[in-house]
Each structure stands twice: as C-alpha cells, then as structure tokens.
C-alpha cells in the first residue's frame, strides 16, 4: 500500500497527488512513469512521474480524470492509500547534446512537460515551454513552469488567457522568428503530438514525443502498448515512452487507445461513484 | 512381501472432471481430483520398483515410490511431507507437469497398459494437506545471517527461494507484478490451476521465512549490482521468458489483436472474467488463436469460456503440436475448432479485426527442431471471419534484466548464459528457468531453481 501524502485539485478535472514511494523517488528521472492499481479490483494504469523528492521519499503524480480508474484514484483522500504503485518504468528522456530546447505541453500533458523542463533547468540549459490549454479555467502549473523555464508561453484555444491559438501556432511563430531550437519535446493529446510532429518535420527539428498507450505490466510482457515507430513494432513501456516523433504512427496509436472506450463502466452522475466499494 | 492390495488394472483410475459442455462456460477447475478411496486404489497400482525409473524423470527428484507407498498405507500427510521435501510446489506440479514425458513416461506399469497416475496422486496428497491446513515443519531450520536475492516469483524463483530458505538463508524474492507467482498467476488459467492453490503454496514459502517484495522491477528500481551493495551475497535471476512474439504480418496492430500474454494476463491475473474486477477484455464473438502450444490451448479455452466460438490456427499437424495431448483433448472436448496445417497471412479490418486470412500448409522435410517443416500451398488462401486474434506463437526472455547485471552474458536469442549448475558468467549471480532455456515448462524451471539453490549454497559456503 502506498500512502497519499498530499492531494490538491489543480482544476476541476486534474488532480495532483504526492505519494509515499521512497524507492521510486530515489531512481525516478524525467520521462519515466509508474503503473498504479487503485485497489484489489482495479486496472493497471500508467502515469508519468511529474516530480520526485528523495528527502521526502515521495513522487508526485498529476492526472486527469478520464475514466474509471483515474476517477477512483481521484476519490482517495489525503492520508489514504493506493493499492499498488510500481516504477520507475520506461527509459528516461534523452536530452544530451541539445542546447536550445522547446518543450510543448498540451493540457494535462504539462504535468509531464514540467519535469522535463525542470530536469533541463537543473542541467543548466533552461528550455522554452509552450503550454496549451482549452481555456483559462484549466490552466495548470503556471507558477511552477515559469520558475524553471527560459520563457513560458501560455496559449488557450479560446483566447481567455495567454495567447489565443494552438501550441502549434506558437511553435511555428517561434521557429519562424529564429528561435533556433535543436530539440522539441512534445507531450499531450495524440492529435497535438501529431500536429507538432508534422510542423517540426518541415523545419527539420529533431522532435521527441512521450507516448501514452494502454499498458498492463509495463515491463515488456504483454505487448499491449505496441506502437509502430519507423515501421517497426516497439513496446512503449520498455523501448519508450519517448520516441522520435517523425517516425511514430500516431493514427495507429490513436486507434489502439480507443480499444476499451466502449467498455468503460457507467459513472453515476448523482454520486460520482463508479462501482459499489 | 508382495502387496496384498496390489491393483493390477491396466488403466489409471479415471480423473473425475466437469462435463465439457458445463465447464466451457465457467472458470472453475476442470479436473476435480481423486477422493481418498480412489487415491489409495491408484497408489496400489505402483510396483514400488527398486530402481525407481520414475524418479530419474523428475526434474526435482520427487521420491515417487515412497510418497505413493505412504498414500497406499493411508498416510496422506506423511506422503505430502515426502513430496514437499524435494518439491516446493506439489499442488502446482500435480496439476500442470507434463507427467507423460517425465515420471509417468518412465513408469514400468506403462510398458503394458497405462502408467501409474503419479501426477494425480501428487495432486491428491497436496490438496489433502492443504485442506488439513498442514503447515510444513519449519522450526528445525538453523538460520544463517546471509541474504540472498531472488528475482522473479515464478516457478524457478519460488523453488530456489524455498530450497534456500530450508537451508537457513534469508531470502527476499522481488516480483514486478502486484501478485506473486509469475506464469502460475498470469499465464495458466484458473480452470487448470486455481489461484487459491498458488497463493497457498506461496504462503507456505512465507511460513519458511521467505520475504516477497511485490511491485519491484529489478533493473529499474534497483540494479543487480545494487542488490550486492545492499548486502545480498548471491542473486538468482528467474525472470522468465515474457516478451511476446508477433508474426509481423499486416493488421497486427488492429484493435482486437492480442498477444497471448496480454489476453491471459487480463483474464487470469486481472480476472477480466469476473464482473467485480475493472479489467476490460474484448467481448468477442469469434476468436482465432494462432499457435499450437499449451499457451494457445489456454488462450482458446479462456476465450471459449468468455462466450466466443474459437479456432486454433496452427501451421503444422496435430502430431507436431507442442501442447500436451491432454490439453488438446480437453480443448477439443470443449468445442474448440482446430484448423491445423493453416497459417495466417494477414489480419483484416480497418479499426477493428474483421477476419484473418490464412493459407493452407503441407508438411515437408524435418527442420532443425526435428518436426516436419510446414510449406505453403500456393493459392490456397481463405478467410475466417473473426473479431479477435490472439497470437500464441512463443515468447523470448524479458530484456529488462539485460542492462542491469554487470558481467552476465546472453546468447543470440536473448537467453542468459548459465552452466549446468545454473551459474552465470558473473560471480555470485545464478539464473534458471525460461530466462535461461527460453520458453519451457513449469517443472523444468523448478528443476533449474533447485539446481541453482544448491549451487548458491555451495558458493556461499566457500565464500
């Protein structure tokens, strides 16, 4: 059992929790993830590690309530316990050799963009961060990201905060303005990562995306998280989750991610409960 | 003195089982086990041969004539103790060992008629002891203050851990999953090996003093080198062969295509068949399982129980099938449709699977495996309409451990190189089971775990 030391809602649908997991905290690096199982009946679900604190022996997870398991996770109070947390899994993000980096986060993807930016900041090469949201009310991590980024650009689809438009518009204007990036890291919805990838391909800028396929074990055993990268089947859990964006088959990933959409259990609109405990 | 109760029946006492048409709709155990009377009767078929050829066929050297003799005398708990003295997992082995190729294959009674039902008797003794809640004797072990790490809690790891604990070592088993047991949990289905039995066997290891740490992916949370820094004096790697193979044909990334590992893990470990659990698995009407091994049979029989019409697609003939004859027989009884001498060429569909295109095969000359090589019959392509495909064409060792154990070397197939004493090329690191042999059987992995435990004991004594 893994204790939730701290819990904070970042917006209506995005929750931050700090989890007691000293072994994981000690090893976690930017880009890596954990798999949690909310209780003895739960699914195994991957979440990227947003932060880790060796002295507190804790890791921070930021997740959006999108389905059954994340809803149940969101319902555990501070001081409560998660049944299982395993990690750190996956290969840490490789940024070596990069001098001018732009990190693009979309929505809750900023929870993953943040540790990347922080790790570059700590390495003495602060990155530009473009953080995109649908509207002002769901902006997360602004203060945290502004502290560790070279420049933070916030965009909203509806223009209610920051610059109006998509992250791709902002990245394009920065590239056109001669930002001279040698690496773009994009994390967010599959469609956003695909659009960023198509843009940077034109500019010939190396681009890395952090993929979010369905997983079970996270150790290369089930093959559920397979993605096509440059025409070769890769397992996101052990070969990734980071891949060369220009090689990834995003359409296939998007399709595979819909596999169990229709099997999501009914969520009670009155009580918010997914199942009877 | 000749046994006055000697039973000269040429056939094994039949194993009671759920009727095929009933069991193919539930996940309860298929074979129901002998009752005491049948067990004694069957035990009396044993000739109690002096040279005991059966024992030489057992990778963990169970004292077969002795445990059967105890059964024949009605001393069921003593019989269990005899088995348990060399076999850490009797209730498991009694169910899933391919006895026909091992102990029973060498039984003298089998020369004329059927062999003694050694596996069924082993199962009876283990189940009897479990029902009596007979915990193994543990108080006479002299404890040593030496730590040994075992990576992986599958059959080889559990056996190695159990044997080392019996020698007094402080053993910690590291398991990546949230439940211990490895393939016994995620792979072999409930109806063939109830998980309650696996849990009981693991509890008895805990009673021996073995510590099991779940959710620990060695190679990620600790490296093997760090285990030594942490005071472990020897390490056993039993990480299995978990990396699933795909055919690399068109359509394998469609929704509804599973590796057998994924499908079985969802169904067995994550209990997708039980509504209480959140685990989703596709509700399929027609399922094609590709492969002819035990894993293919397990996948097919699970899919059948989830309500589908199920095809086994296998590129060779039934005689070449690597699955146990008993499993093939059970699958047929349950209504699985066998399409042998058939090989998939592509999986059809746009988003979801809608069919599988296959080609007919014939058998040519024997290949490296000694089995006749399947050859495509040109132009014989045809389509089977299915909405789910499960690839059960084999697995290779998990690559995660590779990067973490300094000095351990691997062969071309990714298997750890270990000698006949389970010693790897690195000092203090031993390995066994599928991680060394490639995909094989539970009992062979257990045999390797046993050998490794002996080698580790020897190594630590000479340190």
XYZ file of C-alpha atoms in Angstrom:
740
model
C 0.000 0.000 0.000
C 1.237 3.447 -0.923
C 0.150 6.443 1.132
C -1.094 9.666 -0.437
C 0.816 12.334 1.481
C -0.721 15.305 -0.255
C -3.648 15.863 -2.588
C -4.582 19.030 -4.432
C -7.002 19.700 -7.281
C -5.269 21.754 -9.972
C -8.541 22.321 -11.808
C -11.914 20.608 -11.996
C -10.562 17.518 -13.666
C -6.837 17.470 -12.887
C -5.528 16.240 -9.546
C -2.039 16.351 -8.053
C -1.060 13.731 -5.517
C 2.190 13.199 -3.672
C 2.715 9.513 -2.956
C 4.998 7.898 -0.412
C 7.345 5.729 -2.504
C 10.961 6.180 -1.382
C 12.464 3.515 -3.678
C 10.857 5.048 -6.734
C 11.724 8.616 -5.699
C 15.372 7.649 -5.454
C 15.529 6.395 -9.033
C 12.929 8.407 -10.927
C 14.139 10.553 -13.801
C 12.272 12.844 -16.162
C 10.229 10.932 -18.688
C 9.713 7.834 -16.574
C 6.364 6.563 -15.358
C 4.715 4.384 -12.758
C 1.822 1.962 -13.009
C -0.813 2.114 -10.306
C -3.627 -0.188 -9.326
C -6.135 1.724 -7.297
C -7.391 -1.231 -5.255
C -7.591 -5.021 -5.388
C -10.154 -4.869 -8.205
C -8.520 -2.103 -10.198
C -6.874 -1.991 -13.589
C -3.176 -1.303 -14.014
C -2.801 2.203 -15.382
C 0.386 4.103 -16.276
C 1.020 7.679 -15.128
C 4.111 9.731 -15.802
C 6.079 10.846 -12.753
C 5.660 14.625 -12.500
C 8.186 15.161 -9.749
C 10.157 13.288 -7.133
C 11.649 14.257 -3.810
C 14.339 11.984 -2.418
C 14.393 13.656 1.004
C 10.644 13.218 1.433
C 10.781 9.810 -0.220
C 7.895 10.762 -2.432
C 6.811 11.062 -6.025
C 4.264 13.462 -7.455
C 1.636 12.355 -9.935
C -0.651 14.671 -11.845
C -3.552 13.093 -13.631
C -6.739 13.994 -15.377
C -9.941 12.177 -14.512
C -10.722 10.489 -17.799
C -12.183 7.133 -16.867
C -12.938 4.635 -14.209
C -9.502 4.152 -12.668
C -8.492 7.810 -12.584
C -11.861 8.678 -11.077
C -11.353 6.115 -8.317
C -7.825 7.409 -7.784
C -9.167 10.952 -7.503
C -11.532 9.814 -4.757
C -8.772 8.646 -2.398
C -8.321 11.347 0.234
C -5.051 12.724 1.573
C -3.742 10.139 4.042
C -5.446 7.343 2.126
C -3.701 4.535 0.282
C -3.237 3.296 -3.272
C -3.072 -0.492 -3.504
C -0.072 -0.745 -5.848
C 2.475 1.601 -7.360
C 5.330 0.162 -9.418
C 8.180 2.042 -11.036
C 10.084 3.896 -12.197
C 9.383 2.347 -15.596
C 10.448 3.269 -19.092
C 13.562 4.949 -20.390
C 14.327 8.481 -19.098
C 14.112 11.310 -21.619
C 17.358 11.748 -23.523
C 18.306 15.404 -23.954
C 22.048 15.092 -24.169
C 23.676 17.348 -26.741
C 20.663 19.620 -27.012
C 21.341 23.296 -26.367
C 18.134 25.024 -27.434
C 15.122 23.057 -26.385
C 11.443 23.809 -26.685
C 9.030 21.774 -24.606
C 5.420 21.730 -25.713
C 2.745 20.573 -23.295
C -0.914 20.181 -24.082
C -3.423 20.237 -21.226
C -2.596 17.641 -18.598
C 0.452 16.816 -20.751
C 2.026 19.787 -18.987
C 2.312 17.523 -15.971
C 4.867 15.587 -17.997
C 6.352 18.642 -19.704
C 7.097 20.133 -16.305
C 9.613 17.508 -15.074
C 11.311 17.605 -18.468
C 11.698 21.365 -18.210
C 12.857 21.068 -14.628
C 15.481 18.495 -15.481
C 16.847 20.713 -18.267
C 16.807 23.682 -15.885
C 18.812 21.680 -13.360
C 21.237 20.711 -16.109
C 21.848 24.398 -16.845
C 20.061 24.519 -20.196
C 16.658 26.020 -19.411
C 14.115 25.366 -22.111
C 11.338 27.396 -23.626
C 7.978 25.982 -22.662
C 4.774 26.301 -24.639
C 1.811 25.239 -22.543
C -1.532 24.980 -24.288
C -4.960 24.738 -22.726
C -8.535 24.875 -23.909
C -9.367 27.863 -21.708
C -8.183 29.874 -18.730
C -10.020 27.856 -16.083
C -7.996 24.724 -16.752
C -4.506 26.237 -16.791
C -2.209 24.221 -14.504
C 1.357 24.513 -13.172
C 1.867 28.066 -14.462
C 3.878 29.193 -11.470
C 5.979 26.032 -11.330
C 6.782 26.135 -15.033
C 7.565 29.832 -15.103
C 10.220 29.318 -12.419
C 12.202 26.770 -14.356
C 11.691 27.724 -17.978
C 13.652 30.189 -20.065
C 10.415 31.559 -21.487
C 6.941 30.303 -20.718
C 4.303 30.818 -23.388
C 0.746 30.001 -22.464
C -1.825 29.562 -25.191
C -5.557 28.979 -24.917
C -7.821 27.774 -27.691
C -10.422 30.414 -26.891
C -8.037 33.235 -26.052
C -9.305 33.526 -22.476
C -5.701 33.523 -21.218
C -2.248 33.953 -22.711
C -2.131 33.943 -26.471
C -5.145 32.787 -28.446
C -4.497 29.725 -30.576
C -2.954 26.288 -30.528
C 0.527 25.319 -29.377
C 1.405 24.610 -32.997
C 0.754 28.272 -33.929
C 3.065 29.430 -31.168
C 5.795 26.963 -32.012
C 5.600 27.941 -35.679
C 5.954 31.629 -34.890
C 8.927 30.935 -32.618
C 10.598 28.804 -35.285
C 9.899 31.463 -37.898
C 11.275 34.072 -35.524
C 14.598 32.261 -35.490
C 14.371 30.524 -32.123
C 16.871 28.010 -33.486
C 15.666 25.005 -31.498
C 17.691 21.847 -31.896
C 15.178 19.737 -29.956
C 11.436 19.884 -29.446
C 9.790 17.694 -26.814
C 6.031 17.386 -27.193
C 3.660 15.843 -24.690
C -0.098 15.944 -24.861
C -3.075 14.501 -26.709
C -2.128 12.224 -29.604
C -3.536 14.669 -32.154
C -1.470 17.531 -30.708
C 1.718 15.479 -30.817
C 0.940 14.544 -34.407
C 0.441 18.187 -35.423
C 3.647 19.279 -33.681
C 5.486 16.439 -35.367
C 4.231 17.459 -38.798
C 5.275 21.052 -38.145
C 8.785 20.290 -36.936
C 9.341 17.873 -39.790
C 9.030 20.845 -42.143
C 11.602 22.730 -40.113
C 13.783 19.681 -39.775
C 13.968 19.944 -35.985
C 14.515 16.776 -34.010
C 11.358 16.060 -32.037
C 10.643 13.647 -29.228
C 7.170 12.672 -28.066
C 6.147 10.860 -24.896
C 3.504 8.283 -25.799
C 0.606 7.135 -23.680
C -0.682 3.780 -24.939
C -2.702 1.297 -22.883
C -0.437 -0.880 -20.730
C -0.681 -3.733 -18.270
C 2.654 -4.823 -16.842
C 4.991 -2.064 -18.027
C 7.913 -4.485 -18.319
C 7.607 -5.634 -21.935
C 5.495 -8.655 -21.162
C 2.066 -8.059 -22.635
C 2.729 -6.209 -25.865
C -0.431 -4.179 -25.319
C 1.467 -0.885 -25.616
C 2.948 -1.686 -29.010
C 3.396 1.253 -31.338
C 4.765 1.458 -34.864
C 7.919 3.562 -34.976
C 9.592 3.822 -38.355
C 7.599 0.777 -39.451
C 8.960 -1.343 -36.610
C 6.859 -2.542 -33.673
C 8.130 -1.072 -30.396
C 6.866 -1.549 -26.870
C 6.312 1.885 -25.307
C 6.864 0.519 -21.790
C 10.428 -0.679 -22.288
C 11.573 0.946 -25.549
C 9.900 4.266 -24.699
C 7.714 6.008 -23.704
C 9.775 8.598 -25.649
C 10.163 8.129 -29.386
C 11.329 10.085 -32.412
C 8.114 11.900 -33.322
C 8.857 11.845 -37.027
C 8.827 8.027 -37.017
C 5.675 7.419 -34.938
C 2.422 6.198 -36.487
C 0.109 8.479 -34.500
C -3.077 7.354 -36.264
C -2.488 3.763 -35.235
C -1.761 4.838 -31.653
C -4.956 6.860 -31.586
C -6.989 3.886 -32.799
C -5.431 1.466 -30.346
C -6.085 3.858 -27.476
C -9.829 3.595 -28.196
C -9.844 -0.185 -27.613
C -11.785 -0.210 -24.366
C -13.600 3.119 -24.645
C -16.943 1.370 -25.098
C -16.337 -0.871 -22.089
C -15.897 1.982 -19.602
C -18.289 1.355 -16.746
C -21.157 3.675 -16.032
C -20.291 6.531 -13.739
C -23.168 7.585 -11.540
C -23.972 11.202 -12.266
C -25.508 11.726 -8.831
C -22.857 10.234 -6.561
C -19.899 10.172 -8.940
C -19.351 6.550 -7.973
C -18.086 4.014 -10.462
C -18.813 0.897 -8.506
C -20.012 -0.162 -5.134
C -16.999 -0.477 -2.907
C 6.492 -59.189 0.627
C 4.047 -58.739 -2.208
C 1.428 -56.039 -1.706
C -1.819 -57.843 -0.827
C -3.827 -54.858 -2.116
C -1.951 -54.703 -5.406
C -4.171 -53.293 -8.114
C -3.427 -54.820 -11.498
C -5.845 -52.646 -13.507
C -4.179 -51.748 -16.783
C -5.819 -48.336 -16.811
C -5.301 -45.384 -14.492
C -8.190 -44.709 -12.153
C -10.168 -42.129 -14.127
C -9.960 -38.489 -13.077
C -13.367 -37.025 -12.289
C -13.916 -33.864 -14.310
C -16.568 -31.280 -15.069
C -18.532 -32.224 -18.191
C -17.227 -30.370 -21.264
C -20.495 -28.592 -22.042
C -20.697 -27.270 -18.493
C -17.070 -26.395 -17.894
C -16.633 -24.471 -21.135
C -18.912 -21.827 -19.650
C -17.214 -21.397 -16.288
C -13.741 -20.820 -14.859
C -13.962 -23.496 -12.172
C -11.334 -26.212 -12.173
C -11.802 -28.805 -14.916
C -10.288 -31.832 -13.188
C -11.854 -32.417 -9.796
C -9.232 -34.612 -8.173
C -9.264 -38.114 -6.668
C -11.087 -38.870 -3.463
C -9.203 -40.770 -0.752
C -10.532 -44.148 -1.804
C -9.535 -43.689 -5.438
C -6.129 -42.349 -4.415
C -5.387 -45.422 -2.293
C -6.606 -47.694 -5.059
C -4.444 -45.950 -7.643
C -1.452 -45.889 -5.277
C -1.731 -49.652 -5.097
C -1.004 -49.877 -8.806
C 2.597 -48.863 -8.057
C 5.111 -51.693 -8.216
C 7.426 -49.801 -5.877
C 10.336 -50.592 -8.216
C 13.691 -50.691 -6.509
C 15.488 -48.647 -9.150
C 12.533 -46.211 -9.453
C 12.881 -45.116 -13.092
C 10.118 -42.555 -12.490
C 12.345 -40.503 -10.159
C 15.009 -40.063 -12.811
C 12.343 -38.433 -14.999
C 11.519 -35.824 -12.393
C 13.463 -32.548 -12.603
C 13.075 -32.039 -8.846
C 13.586 -35.719 -7.920
C 10.380 -36.269 -6.017
C 10.685 -39.535 -4.051
C 7.859 -41.055 -6.013
C 7.700 -44.689 -4.804
C 7.969 -43.505 -1.196
C 5.175 -40.946 -1.407
C 2.956 -43.394 -3.271
C 3.677 -46.091 -0.699
C 2.622 -43.700 2.070
C -0.600 -42.997 0.162
C -1.269 -46.703 -0.248
C -0.935 -47.022 3.520
C -3.389 -44.188 4.063
C -0.647 -41.930 5.478
C -1.671 -38.911 3.434
C 0.116 -36.193 5.398
C 3.333 -38.184 5.511
C 3.021 -38.637 1.770
C 2.755 -34.865 1.375
C 5.809 -34.305 3.581
C 7.801 -36.706 1.409
C 6.857 -34.792 -1.742
C 7.403 -31.426 -0.106
C 10.920 -32.389 0.979
C 12.130 -32.003 -2.599
C 9.304 -30.132 -4.319
C 8.323 -26.625 -3.222
C 5.040 -26.621 -5.175
C 3.357 -30.058 -5.090
C -0.218 -28.860 -5.703
C 1.013 -26.966 -8.767
C 3.104 -29.808 -10.182
C 0.342 -32.339 -9.631
C -1.758 -30.231 -11.976
C 0.473 -28.772 -14.669
C 3.528 -31.022 -15.072
C 3.687 -32.921 -18.367
C 3.999 -36.193 -16.430
C 3.574 -38.243 -19.588
C 7.024 -37.067 -20.722
C 8.604 -37.297 -17.288
C 7.909 -39.566 -14.334
C 4.942 -41.343 -15.894
C 6.757 -41.721 -19.198
C 9.297 -43.958 -17.435
C 6.844 -45.896 -15.245
C 7.192 -49.661 -15.629
C 3.417 -50.093 -15.466
C 3.245 -48.021 -18.646
C 5.005 -50.739 -20.633
C 1.792 -52.734 -20.635
C -1.241 -50.515 -20.095
C -1.170 -47.090 -18.530
C 1.439 -45.798 -16.125
C 0.611 -45.126 -12.511
C -1.202 -41.763 -12.271
C 1.711 -40.154 -10.435
C 0.591 -36.584 -11.150
C -2.930 -37.199 -9.927
C -1.607 -38.817 -6.772
C 0.759 -35.925 -6.137
C -2.167 -33.562 -6.519
C -4.270 -35.626 -4.128
C -1.599 -35.594 -1.415
C -1.061 -31.836 -1.791
C -4.765 -30.992 -1.812
C -5.364 -33.231 1.177
C -2.617 -31.485 3.140
C -3.893 -28.060 2.089
C -7.390 -28.934 3.276
C -5.959 -30.010 6.639
C -4.077 -26.702 6.701
C -0.938 -28.699 7.344
C 1.821 -26.144 7.501
C 5.240 -27.523 6.706
C 7.662 -28.154 9.530
C 9.865 -25.096 9.876
C 11.187 -24.971 13.421
C 14.245 -27.154 12.950
C 15.936 -24.851 10.430
C 19.160 -23.316 11.641
C 19.029 -19.687 10.485
C 22.021 -18.177 8.725
C 22.626 -14.452 8.672
C 23.203 -14.401 4.907
C 20.935 -12.579 2.476
C 20.106 -13.974 -0.966
C 18.001 -12.168 -3.576
C 15.707 -13.983 -5.992
C 14.427 -12.001 -8.965
C 11.067 -13.181 -10.199
C 8.480 -15.204 -8.306
C 7.660 -17.747 -10.985
C 8.304 -21.483 -10.652
C 12.112 -21.257 -10.759
C 12.318 -18.352 -8.313
C 9.885 -19.858 -5.833
C 11.688 -23.203 -5.908
C 15.077 -21.594 -5.487
C 13.751 -19.410 -2.661
C 12.126 -22.360 -0.904
C 15.237 -24.534 -1.053
C 17.489 -21.722 0.150
C 15.105 -20.890 2.985
C 15.175 -24.544 4.053
C 18.957 -24.220 4.245
C 18.513 -21.245 6.566
C 19.290 -18.345 4.226
C 17.450 -15.047 4.436
C 15.726 -14.971 1.080
C 13.982 -11.992 -0.495
C 12.014 -12.526 -3.694
C 11.465 -9.463 -5.903
C 8.366 -9.572 -8.096
C 7.434 -6.962 -10.716
C 3.707 -7.659 -10.613
C 1.331 -6.933 -7.746
C 0.853 -10.657 -7.093
C 3.499 -13.346 -6.667
C 3.588 -16.475 -8.812
C 4.745 -15.360 -12.249
C 3.328 -17.548 -15.005
C 1.370 -19.530 -12.412
C -0.662 -16.357 -11.852
C -0.786 -14.543 -15.156
C -0.411 -17.427 -17.578
C -2.025 -20.671 -16.507
C -5.805 -20.233 -16.237
C -7.903 -20.627 -13.132
C -9.655 -23.712 -14.543
C -6.362 -25.549 -14.852
C -4.604 -24.163 -11.791
C -6.806 -22.345 -9.273
C -5.092 -19.221 -7.999
C -6.093 -20.076 -4.428
C -3.738 -23.049 -4.730
C -0.892 -20.891 -5.983
C -1.498 -18.487 -3.108
C -1.395 -21.358 -0.616
C 1.906 -22.627 -1.978
C 3.318 -19.115 -1.725
C 2.014 -18.750 1.822
C 3.877 -21.914 2.751
C 7.070 -20.322 1.415
C 6.422 -17.252 3.552
C 6.000 -19.597 6.510
C 9.503 -20.872 5.730
C 10.751 -17.301 6.193
C 10.896 -16.140 2.579
C 10.176 -12.417 2.140
C 8.339 -11.447 -1.037
C 8.557 -7.854 -2.236
C 5.907 -7.043 -4.822
C 5.906 -4.171 -7.337
C 9.694 -4.319 -7.636
C 11.076 -4.229 -11.158
C 14.718 -5.131 -10.758
C 16.658 -3.298 -13.397
C 14.572 -0.211 -12.754
C 14.105 0.280 -9.032
C 17.389 -1.478 -8.183
C 20.064 -2.903 -10.409
C 21.509 -6.304 -9.630
C 24.747 -4.579 -8.679
C 22.854 -2.517 -6.123
C 21.455 -5.680 -4.573
C 25.036 -6.749 -3.823
C 25.768 -3.286 -2.393
C 22.707 -3.746 -0.226
C 24.281 -6.822 1.368
C 22.863 -9.655 -0.707
C 25.607 -12.256 -1.111
C 24.140 -14.057 -4.099
C 21.422 -13.387 -6.663
C 19.207 -15.781 -8.580
C 17.626 -14.476 -11.785
C 14.400 -16.233 -12.724
C 12.733 -13.571 -14.803
C 11.192 -15.950 -17.307
C 10.527 -15.596 -20.991
C 7.883 -12.952 -21.054
C 8.479 -10.994 -24.232
C 5.733 -11.942 -26.678
C 6.467 -12.663 -30.323
C 4.278 -11.382 -33.123
C 4.180 -12.676 -36.690
C 4.935 -9.294 -38.254
C 2.052 -9.657 -40.655
C -0.304 -6.930 -41.813
C -3.051 -5.975 -39.389
C -1.373 -6.976 -36.142
C -1.910 -3.540 -34.656
C -5.668 -3.569 -35.214
C -7.914 -3.397 -32.196
C -8.793 -6.934 -31.187
C -5.330 -8.413 -31.761
C -3.748 -9.625 -28.546
C -0.561 -11.348 -27.602
C -1.455 -14.457 -25.590
C 0.389 -12.823 -22.704
C -1.873 -9.804 -22.768
C -5.047 -11.827 -23.165
C -4.137 -14.341 -20.457
C -2.897 -11.635 -18.081
C -6.179 -9.762 -18.435
C -8.184 -12.924 -17.872
C -6.095 -14.751 -15.255
C -4.142 -12.221 -13.243
C -6.530 -9.320 -13.688
C -9.658 -11.513 -13.605
C -11.484 -9.950 -16.537
C -13.982 -12.827 -16.414
C -15.221 -11.652 -13.021
C -17.515 -8.603 -13.048
C -16.149 -7.484 -9.693
C -12.900 -6.518 -11.404
C -12.415 -3.440 -13.569
C -10.223 -5.213 -16.138
C -11.647 -4.884 -19.629
C -11.285 -7.546 -22.272
C -12.947 -7.518 -25.662
C -16.279 -9.353 -25.754
C -15.653 -11.360 -28.886
C -17.980 -13.497 -30.959
C -15.351 -15.408 -32.927
C -11.734 -15.731 -31.902
C -8.719 -17.091 -33.766
C -5.842 -18.291 -31.605
C -2.624 -18.663 -33.570
C -0.255 -21.359 -32.274
C -0.216 -24.978 -31.135
C 1.345 -24.919 -27.691
C -0.098 -25.056 -24.198
C -0.389 -21.274 -24.181
C -2.519 -21.440 -27.328
C -4.757 -24.063 -25.698
C -5.071 -21.958 -22.545
C -5.944 -18.866 -24.586
C -8.510 -20.755 -26.673
C -10.169 -22.303 -23.655
C -10.342 -18.916 -21.877
C -11.854 -17.286 -24.970
C -14.401 -20.103 -25.179
C -15.387 -19.556 -21.566
C -15.872 -15.864 -22.271
C -18.525 -16.899 -24.786
C -16.788 -16.960 -28.171
C -16.585 -19.500 -30.963
C -12.894 -20.325 -31.030
C -10.472 -21.506 -33.712
C -6.964 -22.783 -33.181
C -4.858 -21.942 -36.212
C -1.679 -23.992 -36.340
C 0.729 -24.294 -39.208
C 1.712 -27.923 -38.646
C -0.360 -31.035 -37.939
C -1.726 -32.260 -34.644
C 1.128 -34.747 -34.255
C 3.594 -31.856 -34.281
C 1.689 -29.768 -31.737
C 3.876 -28.837 -28.776
C 0.839 -28.734 -26.471
C 0.233 -31.652 -24.109
C -2.074 -34.248 -25.618
C -4.309 -33.858 -22.585
C -4.719 -30.129 -23.229
C -5.529 -30.689 -26.897
C -8.035 -33.335 -25.863
C -9.659 -31.023 -23.316
C -9.815 -28.188 -25.832
C -11.499 -30.411 -28.410
C -13.998 -31.678 -25.859
C -14.865 -28.093 -25.042
C -15.689 -27.322 -28.654
C -12.556 -25.532 -29.842
C -12.313 -25.832 -33.632
C -8.874 -26.906 -34.851
C -7.605 -25.599 -38.176
C -4.281 -27.385 -38.407
C -1.924 -27.082 -41.377
C -3.084 -23.490 -41.642
C -1.040 -20.328 -41.355
C -2.203 -16.705 -41.122
C -1.048 -14.353 -43.875
C -2.764 -11.163 -42.720
C -5.330 -9.844 -40.322
C -8.205 -7.997 -41.934
C -10.039 -4.897 -40.746
C -9.837 -1.121 -40.697
C -10.063 -0.218 -36.998
C -11.261 -3.495 -35.512
C -10.411 -7.018 -36.604
C -12.962 -8.432 -39.056
C -11.178 -11.545 -40.239
C -7.960 -13.452 -40.627
C -6.622 -14.517 -43.998
C -4.870 -17.868 -43.932
C -3.120 -20.197 -46.279
C -3.176 -23.999 -46.200
C 0.081 -25.777 -45.454
C 1.605 -29.158 -46.161
C 4.468 -30.824 -44.322
C 7.872 -31.091 -45.963
C 11.166 -32.463 -44.676
C 12.088 -32.276 -40.986
C 13.623 -28.962 -39.872
C 16.114 -28.166 -37.112
C 13.510 -28.971 -34.442
C 13.068 -32.451 -35.916
C 9.478 -31.667 -36.807
C 8.396 -31.632 -40.438
C 8.678 -28.179 -41.935
C 5.380 -26.565 -42.930
C 5.237 -25.416 -46.538
C 2.604 -23.071 -48.009
C 0.139 -24.448 -50.556
C 0.194 -21.727 -53.132
C -3.132 -20.108 -53.939
C -4.979 -21.836 -51.122
C -5.690 -18.575 -49.272
C -9.001 -18.275 -47.479
C -10.563 -16.054 -44.831
C -12.009 -16.947 -41.449
C -14.368 -14.268 -40.106
C -13.234 -13.404 -36.599
C -13.377 -10.282 -34.453
C -10.402 -11.170 -32.269
C -6.984 -12.698 -32.887
C -4.701 -13.998 -30.149
C -1.062 -14.579 -31.050
C 0.311 -17.523 -29.079
C 3.438 -18.187 -31.116
C 6.011 -18.039 -28.360
C 7.908 -15.713 -26.112
C 11.525 -14.747 -25.576
C 13.319 -13.729 -22.369
C 12.470 -10.383 -20.891
C 15.129 -7.873 -21.948
C 14.808 -5.631 -18.891
C 17.337 -7.525 -16.809
C 19.944 -7.293 -19.542
C 21.092 -3.781 -18.844
C 21.395 -4.204 -15.115
C 23.551 -7.162 -14.175
C 27.199 -6.444 -14.843
C 29.051 -9.473 -16.167
C 26.006 -11.549 -17.045
C 26.101 -12.563 -20.701
C 23.338 -13.512 -23.114
C 23.081 -15.687 -26.188
C 21.688 -14.653 -29.566
C 18.130 -15.439 -28.527
C 18.466 -13.155 -25.510
C 18.692 -16.034 -23.039
C 21.029 -15.709 -20.065
C 24.085 -17.920 -20.419
C 24.331 -20.248 -17.425
C 26.191 -23.535 -16.979
C 24.685 -26.845 -15.826
C 24.978 -25.617 -12.238
C 22.919 -22.512 -13.076
C 25.985 -20.304 -12.689
C 26.111 -17.280 -14.977
C 29.268 -15.622 -16.214
C 29.140 -13.201 -13.275
C 30.378 -14.067 -9.811
C 27.571 -14.747 -7.350
C 24.842 -14.493 -9.970
C 22.843 -17.598 -10.853
C 19.976 -17.995 -13.276
C 17.434 -20.575 -14.337
C 14.060 -21.255 -15.849
C 12.801 -19.742 -19.068
C 15.217 -16.796 -18.748
C 17.969 -19.335 -19.499
C 16.222 -22.040 -21.536
C 13.711 -19.961 -23.454
C 10.034 -20.819 -23.076
C 9.667 -24.275 -21.496
C 7.708 -25.894 -18.691
C 6.951 -25.089 -15.075
C 8.712 -28.219 -13.840
C 11.884 -27.608 -15.845
C 12.039 -24.129 -14.379
C 11.579 -25.617 -10.938
C 14.356 -28.086 -11.606
C 16.660 -25.225 -12.561
C 15.668 -23.292 -9.428
C 16.585 -26.307 -7.352
C 19.965 -26.726 -9.000
C 20.627 -23.009 -8.530
C 19.772 -23.212 -4.836
C 22.331 -25.998 -4.401
C 24.965 -24.068 -6.335
C 24.309 -20.903 -4.360
C 24.596 -22.871 -1.107
C 27.916 -24.299 -2.232
C 29.143 -20.870 -3.361
C 28.197 -19.214 -0.079
C 29.802 -21.959 1.991
C 33.089 -21.459 0.179
C 32.995 -17.695 0.384
